[in-house]
PDB file of C-alpha atoms in Angstrom:
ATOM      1  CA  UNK A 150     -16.039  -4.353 -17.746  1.00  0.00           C
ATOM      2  CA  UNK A 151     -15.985  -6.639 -15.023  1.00  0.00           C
ATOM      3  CA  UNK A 152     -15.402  -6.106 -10.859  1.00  0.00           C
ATOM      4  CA  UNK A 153     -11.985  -6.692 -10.996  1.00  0.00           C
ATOM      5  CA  UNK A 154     -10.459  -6.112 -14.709  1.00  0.00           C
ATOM      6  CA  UNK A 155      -8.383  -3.078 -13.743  1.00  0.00           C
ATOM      7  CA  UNK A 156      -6.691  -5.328 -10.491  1.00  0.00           C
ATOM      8  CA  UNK A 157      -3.388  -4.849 -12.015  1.00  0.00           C
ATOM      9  CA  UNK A 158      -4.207  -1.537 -12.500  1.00  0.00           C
ATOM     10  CA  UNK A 159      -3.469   1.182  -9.870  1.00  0.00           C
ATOM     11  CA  UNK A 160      -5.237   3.667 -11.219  1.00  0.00           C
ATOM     12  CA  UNK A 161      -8.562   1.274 -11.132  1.00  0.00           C
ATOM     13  CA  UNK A 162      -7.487   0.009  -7.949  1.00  0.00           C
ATOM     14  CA  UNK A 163      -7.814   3.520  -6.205  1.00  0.00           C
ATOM     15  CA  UNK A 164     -11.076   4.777  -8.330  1.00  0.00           C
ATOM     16  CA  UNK A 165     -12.723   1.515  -7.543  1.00  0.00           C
ATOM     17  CA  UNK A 166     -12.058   2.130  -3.809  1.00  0.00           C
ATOM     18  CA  UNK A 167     -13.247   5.853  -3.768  1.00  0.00           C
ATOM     19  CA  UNK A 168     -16.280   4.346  -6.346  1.00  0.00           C
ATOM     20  CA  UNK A 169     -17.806   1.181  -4.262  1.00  0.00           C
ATOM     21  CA  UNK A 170     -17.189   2.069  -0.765  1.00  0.00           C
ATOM     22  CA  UNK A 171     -19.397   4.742   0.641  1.00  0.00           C
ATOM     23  CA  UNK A 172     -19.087   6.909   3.750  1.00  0.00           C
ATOM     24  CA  UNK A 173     -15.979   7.107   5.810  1.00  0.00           C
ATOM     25  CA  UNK A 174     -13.874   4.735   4.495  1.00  0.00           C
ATOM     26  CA  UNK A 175     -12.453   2.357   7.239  1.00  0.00           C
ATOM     27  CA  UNK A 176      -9.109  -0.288   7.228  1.00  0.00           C
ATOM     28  CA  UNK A 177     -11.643  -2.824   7.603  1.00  0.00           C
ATOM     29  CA  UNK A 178     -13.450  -1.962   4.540  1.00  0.00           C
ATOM     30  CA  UNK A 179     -10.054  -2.201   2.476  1.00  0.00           C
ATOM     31  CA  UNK A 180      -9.377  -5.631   4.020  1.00  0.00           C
ATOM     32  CA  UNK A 181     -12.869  -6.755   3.131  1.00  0.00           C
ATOM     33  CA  UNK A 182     -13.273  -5.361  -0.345  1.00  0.00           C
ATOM     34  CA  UNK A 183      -9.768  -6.327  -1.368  1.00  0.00           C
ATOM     35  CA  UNK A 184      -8.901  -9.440   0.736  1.00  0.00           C
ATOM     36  CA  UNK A 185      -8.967 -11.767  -2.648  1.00  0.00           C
ATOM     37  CA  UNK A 186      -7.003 -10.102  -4.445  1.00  0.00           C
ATOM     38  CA  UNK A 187      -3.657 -10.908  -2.963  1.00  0.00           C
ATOM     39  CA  UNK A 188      -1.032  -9.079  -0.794  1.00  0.00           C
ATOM     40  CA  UNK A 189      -0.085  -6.301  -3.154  1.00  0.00           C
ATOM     41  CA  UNK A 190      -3.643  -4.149  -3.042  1.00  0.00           C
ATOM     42  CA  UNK A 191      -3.512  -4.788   0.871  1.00  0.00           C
ATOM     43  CA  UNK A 192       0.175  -3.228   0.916  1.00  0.00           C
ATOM     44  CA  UNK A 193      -0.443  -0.766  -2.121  1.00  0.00           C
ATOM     45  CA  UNK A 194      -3.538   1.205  -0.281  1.00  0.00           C
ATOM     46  CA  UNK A 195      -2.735   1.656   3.097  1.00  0.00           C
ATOM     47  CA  UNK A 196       1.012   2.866   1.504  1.00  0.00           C
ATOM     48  CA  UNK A 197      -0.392   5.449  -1.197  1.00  0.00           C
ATOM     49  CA  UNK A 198      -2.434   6.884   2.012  1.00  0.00           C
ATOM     50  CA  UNK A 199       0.406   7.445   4.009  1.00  0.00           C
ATOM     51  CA  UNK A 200       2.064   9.590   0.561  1.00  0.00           C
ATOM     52  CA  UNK A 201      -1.485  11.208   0.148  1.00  0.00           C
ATOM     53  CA  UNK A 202      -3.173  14.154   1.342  1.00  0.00           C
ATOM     54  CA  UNK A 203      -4.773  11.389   3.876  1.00  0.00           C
ATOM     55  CA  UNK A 204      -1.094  10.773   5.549  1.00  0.00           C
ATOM     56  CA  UNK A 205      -0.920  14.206   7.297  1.00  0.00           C
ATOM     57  CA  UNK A 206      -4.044  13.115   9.671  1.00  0.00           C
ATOM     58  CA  UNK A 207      -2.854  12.326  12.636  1.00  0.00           C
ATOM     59  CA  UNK A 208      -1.947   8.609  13.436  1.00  0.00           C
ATOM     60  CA  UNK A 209      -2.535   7.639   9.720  1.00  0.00           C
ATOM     61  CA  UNK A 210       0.414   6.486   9.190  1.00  0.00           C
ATOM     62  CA  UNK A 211       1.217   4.098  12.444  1.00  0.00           C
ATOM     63  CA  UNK A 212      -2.626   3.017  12.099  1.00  0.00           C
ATOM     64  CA  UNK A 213      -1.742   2.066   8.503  1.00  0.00           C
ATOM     65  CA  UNK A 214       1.857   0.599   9.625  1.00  0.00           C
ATOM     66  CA  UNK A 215      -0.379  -1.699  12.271  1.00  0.00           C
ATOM     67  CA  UNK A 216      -2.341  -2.907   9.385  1.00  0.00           C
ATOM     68  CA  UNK A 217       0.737  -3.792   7.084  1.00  0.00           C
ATOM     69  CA  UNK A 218       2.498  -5.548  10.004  1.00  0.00           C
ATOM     70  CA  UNK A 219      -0.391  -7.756  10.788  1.00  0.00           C
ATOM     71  CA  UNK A 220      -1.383  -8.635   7.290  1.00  0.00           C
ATOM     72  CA  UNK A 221       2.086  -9.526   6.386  1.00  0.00           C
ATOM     73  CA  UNK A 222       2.570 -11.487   9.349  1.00  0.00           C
ATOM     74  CA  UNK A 223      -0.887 -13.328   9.033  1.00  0.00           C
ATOM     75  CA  UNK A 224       0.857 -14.321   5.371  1.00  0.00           C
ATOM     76  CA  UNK A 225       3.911 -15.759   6.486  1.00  0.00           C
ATOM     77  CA  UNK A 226       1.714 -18.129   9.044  1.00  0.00           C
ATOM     78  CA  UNK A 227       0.461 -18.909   6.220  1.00  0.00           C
ATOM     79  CA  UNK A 228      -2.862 -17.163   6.659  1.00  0.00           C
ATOM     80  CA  UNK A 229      -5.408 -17.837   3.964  1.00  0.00           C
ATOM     81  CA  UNK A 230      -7.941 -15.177   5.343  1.00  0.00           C
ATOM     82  CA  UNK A 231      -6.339 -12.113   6.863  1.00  0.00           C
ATOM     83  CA  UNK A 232      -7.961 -11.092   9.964  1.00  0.00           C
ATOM     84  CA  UNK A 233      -7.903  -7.039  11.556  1.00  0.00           C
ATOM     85  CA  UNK A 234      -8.534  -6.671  15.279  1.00  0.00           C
ATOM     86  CA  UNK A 235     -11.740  -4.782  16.020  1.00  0.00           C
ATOM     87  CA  UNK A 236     -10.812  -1.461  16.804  1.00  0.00           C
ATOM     88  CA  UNK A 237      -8.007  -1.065  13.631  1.00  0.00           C
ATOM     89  CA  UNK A 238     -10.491  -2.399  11.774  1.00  0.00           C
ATOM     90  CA  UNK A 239     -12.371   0.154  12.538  1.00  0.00           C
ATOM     91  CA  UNK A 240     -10.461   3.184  11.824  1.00  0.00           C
ATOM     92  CA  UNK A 241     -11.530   5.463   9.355  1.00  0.00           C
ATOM     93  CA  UNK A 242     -11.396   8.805   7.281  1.00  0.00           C
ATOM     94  CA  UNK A 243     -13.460  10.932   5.553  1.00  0.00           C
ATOM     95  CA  UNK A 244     -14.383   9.746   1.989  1.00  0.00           C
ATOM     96  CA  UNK A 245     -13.543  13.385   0.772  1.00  0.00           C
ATOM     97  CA  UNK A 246      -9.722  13.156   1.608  1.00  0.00           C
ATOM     98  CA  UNK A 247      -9.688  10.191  -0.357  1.00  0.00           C
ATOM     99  CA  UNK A 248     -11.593  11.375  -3.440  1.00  0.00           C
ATOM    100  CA  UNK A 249      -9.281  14.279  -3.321  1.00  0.00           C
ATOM    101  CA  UNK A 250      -5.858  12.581  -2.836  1.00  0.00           C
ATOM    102  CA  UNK A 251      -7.395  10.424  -6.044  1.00  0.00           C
ATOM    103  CA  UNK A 252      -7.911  13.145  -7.894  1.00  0.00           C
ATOM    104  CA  UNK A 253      -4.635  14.617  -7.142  1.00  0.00           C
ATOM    105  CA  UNK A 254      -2.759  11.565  -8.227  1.00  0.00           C
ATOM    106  CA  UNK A 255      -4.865   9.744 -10.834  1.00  0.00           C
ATOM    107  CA  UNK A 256      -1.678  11.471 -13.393  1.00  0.00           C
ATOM    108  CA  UNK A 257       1.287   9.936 -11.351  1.00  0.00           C
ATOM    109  CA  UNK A 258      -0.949   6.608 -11.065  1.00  0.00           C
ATOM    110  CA  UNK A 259      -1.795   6.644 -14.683  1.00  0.00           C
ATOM    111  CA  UNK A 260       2.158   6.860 -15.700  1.00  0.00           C
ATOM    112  CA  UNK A 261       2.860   4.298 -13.250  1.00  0.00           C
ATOM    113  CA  UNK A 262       0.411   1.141 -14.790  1.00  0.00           C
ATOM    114  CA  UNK A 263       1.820   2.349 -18.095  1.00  0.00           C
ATOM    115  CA  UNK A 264       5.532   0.896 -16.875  1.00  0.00           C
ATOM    116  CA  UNK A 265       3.787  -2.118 -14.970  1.00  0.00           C
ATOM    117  CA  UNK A 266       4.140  -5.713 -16.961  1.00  0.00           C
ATOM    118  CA  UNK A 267       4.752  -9.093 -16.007  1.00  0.00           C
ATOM    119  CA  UNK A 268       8.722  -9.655 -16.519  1.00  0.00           C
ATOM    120  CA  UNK A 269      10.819 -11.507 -13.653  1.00  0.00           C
ATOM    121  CA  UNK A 270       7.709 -12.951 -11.898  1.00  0.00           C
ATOM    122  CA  UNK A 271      10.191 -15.203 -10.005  1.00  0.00           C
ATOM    123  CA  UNK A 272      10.759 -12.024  -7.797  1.00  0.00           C
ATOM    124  CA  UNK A 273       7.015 -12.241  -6.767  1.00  0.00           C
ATOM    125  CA  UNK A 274       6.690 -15.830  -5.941  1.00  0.00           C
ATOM    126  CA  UNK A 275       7.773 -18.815  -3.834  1.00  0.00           C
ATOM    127  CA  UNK A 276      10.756 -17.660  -1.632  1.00  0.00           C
ATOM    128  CA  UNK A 277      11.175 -14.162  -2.590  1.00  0.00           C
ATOM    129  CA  UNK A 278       7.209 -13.899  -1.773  1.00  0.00           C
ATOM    130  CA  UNK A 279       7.746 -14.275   1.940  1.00  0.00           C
ATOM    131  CA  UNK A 280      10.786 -12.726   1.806  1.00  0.00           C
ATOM    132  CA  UNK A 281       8.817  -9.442   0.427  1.00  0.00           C
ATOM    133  CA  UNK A 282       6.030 -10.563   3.241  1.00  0.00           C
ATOM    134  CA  UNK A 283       9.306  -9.710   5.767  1.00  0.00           C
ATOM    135  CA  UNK A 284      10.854  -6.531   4.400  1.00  0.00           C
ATOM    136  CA  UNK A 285       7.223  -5.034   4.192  1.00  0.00           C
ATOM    137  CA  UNK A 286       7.098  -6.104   8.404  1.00  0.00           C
ATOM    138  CA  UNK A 287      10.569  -4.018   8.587  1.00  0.00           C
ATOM    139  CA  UNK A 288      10.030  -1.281   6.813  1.00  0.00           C
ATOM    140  CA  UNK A 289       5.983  -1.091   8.252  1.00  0.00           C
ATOM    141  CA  UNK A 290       7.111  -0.920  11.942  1.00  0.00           C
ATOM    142  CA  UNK A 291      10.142   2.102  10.614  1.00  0.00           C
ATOM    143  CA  UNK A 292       6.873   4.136   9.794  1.00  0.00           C
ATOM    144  CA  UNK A 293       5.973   4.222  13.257  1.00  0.00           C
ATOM    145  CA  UNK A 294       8.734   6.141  14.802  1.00  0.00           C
ATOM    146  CA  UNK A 295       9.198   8.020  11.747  1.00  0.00           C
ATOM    147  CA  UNK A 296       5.502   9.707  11.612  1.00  0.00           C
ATOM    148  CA  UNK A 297       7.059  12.475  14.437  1.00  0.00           C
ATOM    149  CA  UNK A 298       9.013  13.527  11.707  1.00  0.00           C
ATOM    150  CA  UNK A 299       7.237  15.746   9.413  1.00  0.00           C
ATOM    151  CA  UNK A 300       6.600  13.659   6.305  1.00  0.00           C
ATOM    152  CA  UNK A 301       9.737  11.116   7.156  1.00  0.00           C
ATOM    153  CA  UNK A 302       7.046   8.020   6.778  1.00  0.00           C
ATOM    154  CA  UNK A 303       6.973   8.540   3.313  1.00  0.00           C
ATOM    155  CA  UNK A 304      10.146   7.342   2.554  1.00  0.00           C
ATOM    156  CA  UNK A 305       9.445   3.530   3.788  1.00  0.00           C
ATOM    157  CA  UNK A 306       5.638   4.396   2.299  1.00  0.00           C
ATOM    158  CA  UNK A 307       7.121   4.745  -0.830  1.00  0.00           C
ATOM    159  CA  UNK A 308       9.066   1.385  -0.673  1.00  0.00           C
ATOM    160  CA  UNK A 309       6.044  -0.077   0.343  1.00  0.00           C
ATOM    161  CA  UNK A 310       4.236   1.417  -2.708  1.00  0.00           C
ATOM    162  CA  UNK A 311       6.371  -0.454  -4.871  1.00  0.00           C
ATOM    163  CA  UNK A 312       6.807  -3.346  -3.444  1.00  0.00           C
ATOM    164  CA  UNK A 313       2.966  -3.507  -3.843  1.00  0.00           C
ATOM    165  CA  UNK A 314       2.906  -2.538  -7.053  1.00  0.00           C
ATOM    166  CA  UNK A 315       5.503  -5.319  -8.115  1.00  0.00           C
ATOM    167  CA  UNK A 316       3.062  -7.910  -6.546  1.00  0.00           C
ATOM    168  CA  UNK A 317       0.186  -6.506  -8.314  1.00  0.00           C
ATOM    169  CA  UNK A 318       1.444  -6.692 -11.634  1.00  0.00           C
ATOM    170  CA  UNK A 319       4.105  -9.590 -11.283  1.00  0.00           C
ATOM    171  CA  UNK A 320       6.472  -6.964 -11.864  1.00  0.00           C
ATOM    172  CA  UNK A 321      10.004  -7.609 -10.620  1.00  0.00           C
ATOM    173  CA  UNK A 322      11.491  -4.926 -12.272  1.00  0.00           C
ATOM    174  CA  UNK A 323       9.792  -2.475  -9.809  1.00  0.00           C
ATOM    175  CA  UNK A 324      10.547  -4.992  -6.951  1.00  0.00           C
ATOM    176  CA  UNK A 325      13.849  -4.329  -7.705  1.00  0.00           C
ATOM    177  CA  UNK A 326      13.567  -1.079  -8.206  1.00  0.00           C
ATOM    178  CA  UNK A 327      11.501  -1.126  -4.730  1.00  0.00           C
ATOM    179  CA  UNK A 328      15.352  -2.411  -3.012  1.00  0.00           C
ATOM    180  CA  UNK A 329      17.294   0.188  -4.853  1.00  0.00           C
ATOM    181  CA  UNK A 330      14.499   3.231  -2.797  1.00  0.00           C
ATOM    182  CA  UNK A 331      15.323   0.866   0.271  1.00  0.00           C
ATOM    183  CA  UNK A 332      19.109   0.856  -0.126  1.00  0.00           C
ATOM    184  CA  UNK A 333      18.624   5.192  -0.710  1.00  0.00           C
ATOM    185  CA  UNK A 334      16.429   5.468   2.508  1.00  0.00           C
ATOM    186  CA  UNK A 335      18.887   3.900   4.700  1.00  0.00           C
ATOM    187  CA  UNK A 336      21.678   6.111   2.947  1.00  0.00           C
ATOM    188  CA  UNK A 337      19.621   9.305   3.702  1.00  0.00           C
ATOM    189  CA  UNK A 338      19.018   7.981   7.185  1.00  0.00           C
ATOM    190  CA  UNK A 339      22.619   7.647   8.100  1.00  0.00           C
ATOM    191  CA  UNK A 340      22.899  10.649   6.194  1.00  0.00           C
ATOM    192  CA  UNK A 341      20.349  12.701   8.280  1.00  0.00           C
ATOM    193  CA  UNK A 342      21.644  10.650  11.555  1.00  0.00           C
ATOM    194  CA  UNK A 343      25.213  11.835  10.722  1.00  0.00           C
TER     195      UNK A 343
END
């Protein structure tokens, strides 16, 4: 099987990360090992480790809302190479959590690539590209205010998730499905507000 056969593949994304990178695992290794494979691995990761095990560390989530923010603003410069300042680039976990949050999801992950095809790829190209590039900005930066709340980052996380996912498999079913999540996070945030 080659490197990169399971790309559109969350499952392979994840055990390829936990696999091939060794130690503490840092946002600069992510960026490195995944950097040509497109936007949607560099939005999928850092969102499934806000929703794992690996998002109740401390600062995980803003560190991982930085990250988002800057790639997707490097893309719509128009950015070929994504670049990570030194010291986010630098910040790591332990290899454990991740094996663990892996193990711990590899049966969600595995039901998820079995509803991923390619059907209304115009959602993940052109226009609607950059426009995704934008809403993953928004909903990135919400993450930061939201990680004093226990576990309130997931809910943009989980947007982010799918977004990702959409990208990876040219999937714009789940983008849509990605605005719906978006339309019911800002209802249960007026909700909780009100």
């Amino acid at each position: 099987m080659s490197k990169h056969a399971n790309e559109g593949n969350l499952t392979g994304l994840l055990e390829e990360l936990d696999r091939e990178i060794e130690g503490d695992i840092s946002l600069g290794d992510i960026l490195e090992h995944f950097n040509s494979r497109g936007f949607g691995p560099l939005l999928v990761l850092p969102a499934l480790l806000v929703l794992l095990p690996t998002g109740a560390i401390p600062g995980v989530p803003t560190t991982c809302a930085l990250f988002i923010v800057l790639i997707a603003g490097q893309l719509l410069l128009g950015r070929r190479m994504p670049w990570l300042p030194r010291r986010l680039a630098r910040f790591s976990f332990e290899h454990r959590r991740l094996t663990h949050g892996v193990e711990r999801a590899r049966p969600w992950t595995r039901r998820l690539d079995r509803l991923l095809k390619p059907r209304l790829s115009f959602m993940t190209r052109g226009v609607a590209y950059r426009g995704i590039a934008a809403l993953t900005i928004l909903l990135a930066t919400a993450m930061v205010p939201l990680e004093l709340v226990p576990f309130a980052a997931a809910l943009p996380a989980a947007t982010l998730l799918l977004l990702g996912l959409g990208l990876i498999g040219e999937d714009g079913l789940v983008i849509l499905l990605a605005l719906l999540v978006l339309l019911l996070d800002i209802a249960t945030g007026f909700w909780l507000v009100g």
